[in-house]
Amino acid sequence: MTDKNTADTLSFVEGIRKTNALEQEILKSVVGQDQVVKEMVIGMLAAGHILIEGVPGLGKTLLARTMAKAAGSSFNRIQFTPDLMPSDITGHSLFDMKENIFKIRRGPVFCHFLLADEINRAPAKTQAALLEAMQEQQVTIEGKTLPLVRPFQVMATQNPIEQEGTYSLPQAQTDRFMFKIFIDYPGSADEEKIVHTVTRSSIGDGLDCGTVTTILEPAEVLGLQQLLTGMTVDAKIVEYVVKITRTTRSWNGIDFGAGPRGAINLLRAARGSALVNARDYVTPDDVKSIALPVLRHRIKLSADMEIEGYTADQVLTEVLDSVEAPRL
Amino acid sequence: MNLEKVAIDIRPRTPWEAIDIGFLLARRWYRRLWLIWMLTAVPGLLLFIAAGLILPGSGTKWALFLFWFCKPFYEPPVLMWVSKALFDEQSTTQEILTEIKKSLSFKWLLTMLLLRLSPFRSFSLPVVQLEKLDGKKKKQRLALLQDASEIAILLTVSGFFLEITLTFSLLMTLFLLIPDELRWVDFGTFVFLPDKWLLLLCYLTSCSIIAPLYICAGFMMYISRRVQLEAWDIEIGFKRIRQRLERKKNGATRALVAGFLLTSFTLAAVPGIGRADEPDPQAAKAAITKVLQQKDFDQKVTVYRWVPKKKETPETKSNWAEFWKQLFTYLEEISKNIAPLMARYGEFLLWCCAGGIMGFFLFKYSKLRQWLDWRFTGQRDSAAPEILFGLDLRPESLPERIDTACLQLLEEGHKREALSLLYRGTLSILVNRRHLAIRSSFTEDECCIEVRKNRPAKESGFFTDLTSMWVFLAFGHRDPDLEACRNLVNRWESLYGVPL
């Protein structure tokens, strides 16, 4: 946590340099997940929360921890379980016998990067407490409202293979995540590199983030996020973004398409993508390249499409192929 | 062959009875017969596995095929042993194999291979192996013996299906014995495990179980037919009469019976286990007629005796029988009425199926065409779009000299218009002349990738630079360097510098 909550003013050139350095630093520790790292960095720049789906053991915690360290930010991890209570996340008040007053003990949510591991294992009430904090950027304990530190980003994980005893996130709640990222197995060469790196001069299976260098300060992260707001976005790009989200609503095979929040997040993510690609203006490529992680959890496929085995990504690819890209 | 020591009751039997008694024989000496069969089959299988490794493709597949094809080679030892055992001649396996070794010749091998193609192999094998006949004689002999060839075929077919069923039953048993937690494959994969060694093993086991039964059943059909043709039962009957009379020590009768037997033996021409001599049919007929004309055969005696009279019981009809009869009659009537209707619907369904199949192939063809279009975009002939990304790409909508027009616009300070024209002109050439499949959903980068895939490096390099500058101007709202713009126009001129 830092007291320095004001954004540093950065030039675009400095911003681009810092972003690239951050990405490269994370990639040193997280091997074979280049696309995931890129999307995570974009998510951080766009100040969006991220839902990660992948089987256990692919480095989700390492990724979050590395990113927090490289961004010079505090990191907390909560393992969601069926008996987890909202106060276990937000915090609670304790009666101090010496001073004869109630004191507030802050929960793990008070950090810059929060990893909510297996978020779908906790009941809806606990999920809602976190999702409220994500949306409002503040928590209320015993009637007292406490703002969360900034930057604040939640990385929630879901395991796609074990569905017993889970509480699926409702559509309204998944919509609050900017991205849904699929983390997949690394390639053979990358896996060899991971095994070699992790087992070399280390004891046990603890995550080693010791070699990660701090690239940014929390204030610089805020500065980068601020930088995105000053980007050049042509009206045709906004039109393109809206056209894509509106097409998801009328597309045959999609029961419920993305709402305006989807369009907003798509544009914010496209800005982040532009910065990662060393530009201070958004192009249709930025929109199209980031559309899948932004929209895949915001649409609901029709029953027949699901029965036929179509995935949201396949349908969205068709949607994107049908929308004319702007040329001005 | 000693008919008196035969292990079974010799009497005329139907082929079905013969098969039944063959099974009984097989059961009696099953362990011995199984071992003899395995003694021949297992070395054969090992040999085929070795051969399979040399042959191209899967060695086990070859071994399985060769093992199946050479099945007649494993049967003669079993047949030899059972043919001797039937007449109480116990032989060792070594003796049997020595005997088989003696009969080994190229002709024998060929005959055995031909037997593989015979559907009544079990019946033909004794003729080939025990009577040692071949060629025309074998054909004549088989023609004489085979009165129930369809039953022999049925025996072969049943044996085949039993082997298959048993093989898969064994596999299923093994599969079910694997605990659920350790079952790593489904049954289909389990059957065809890599190299199919398990299938081969189970097939060998099931063949070994069926083979003794099959050989004995065929052999007994053969014996039964010979009993019928050569009257072995009569011969045995006479022999028993002789023995009984011998015990009474009646010399005169003995002489009479001995004389009669001598005559009958000559007529019946009872063979050894080898082939029987066939009597001349004409001579035999004449002899029979002569015998029948003798006085002893012409006596007619009328005998009266009491016969129990059957009690007449009224025929009671079963309700169930009546019900089934009525039901079947009803169903028959219905089927007669609905048959034409069914035929019409059947025809309709067939046409629908044909249409469906045709539609499926057309669909597949269109998919294939799409794929081919995608692969050979440079060669495709489809009509180029006139408007793409809202840009008019028709050649007539563009000035005759794009480079000149662009330079003029640049001189006038209209960089945006100049680059727009250059970009539009380039896209028009790529779509109309180079026949690139650029879709309206393509972004700038995707267009660059498409050009990079299908055009030379010089051209794709130019297009990438042009796109970057265009994006910089259009979406970045920045003024590009004038010199860089001129440079692009010059590069355009060197690439496409002919009037459109």
XYZ file of N, CA and C in Angstrom, chain A residues 93-104:
36
model
N -14.872 -5.481 12.393
C -14.516 -4.632 13.547
C -14.295 -5.518 14.773
N -13.326 -5.100 15.586
C -12.987 -5.850 16.790
C -13.117 -4.908 17.997
N -13.545 -5.443 19.089
C -13.638 -4.597 20.284
C -12.299 -4.627 21.019
N -11.712 -3.448 21.182
C -10.432 -3.326 21.881
C -10.723 -3.149 23.375
N -10.391 -4.171 24.149
C -10.709 -4.176 25.578
C -9.943 -3.085 26.319
N -8.707 -2.786 25.866
C -7.879 -1.791 26.571
C -8.445 -0.399 26.381
N -8.707 -0.095 25.123
C -9.162 1.270 24.822
C -10.682 1.397 24.858
N -11.361 0.276 25.019
C -12.812 0.263 25.126
C -13.515 0.856 23.898
N -12.922 0.536 22.725
C -13.546 1.020 21.477
C -13.504 -0.110 20.430
N -14.356 0.031 19.400
C -14.323 -0.902 18.283
C -13.255 -0.450 17.303
N -12.417 -1.369 16.904
C -11.392 -1.055 15.911
C -11.653 -1.872 14.661
N -11.352 -1.278 13.551
C -11.598 -1.992 12.279
C -10.334 -2.719 11.835
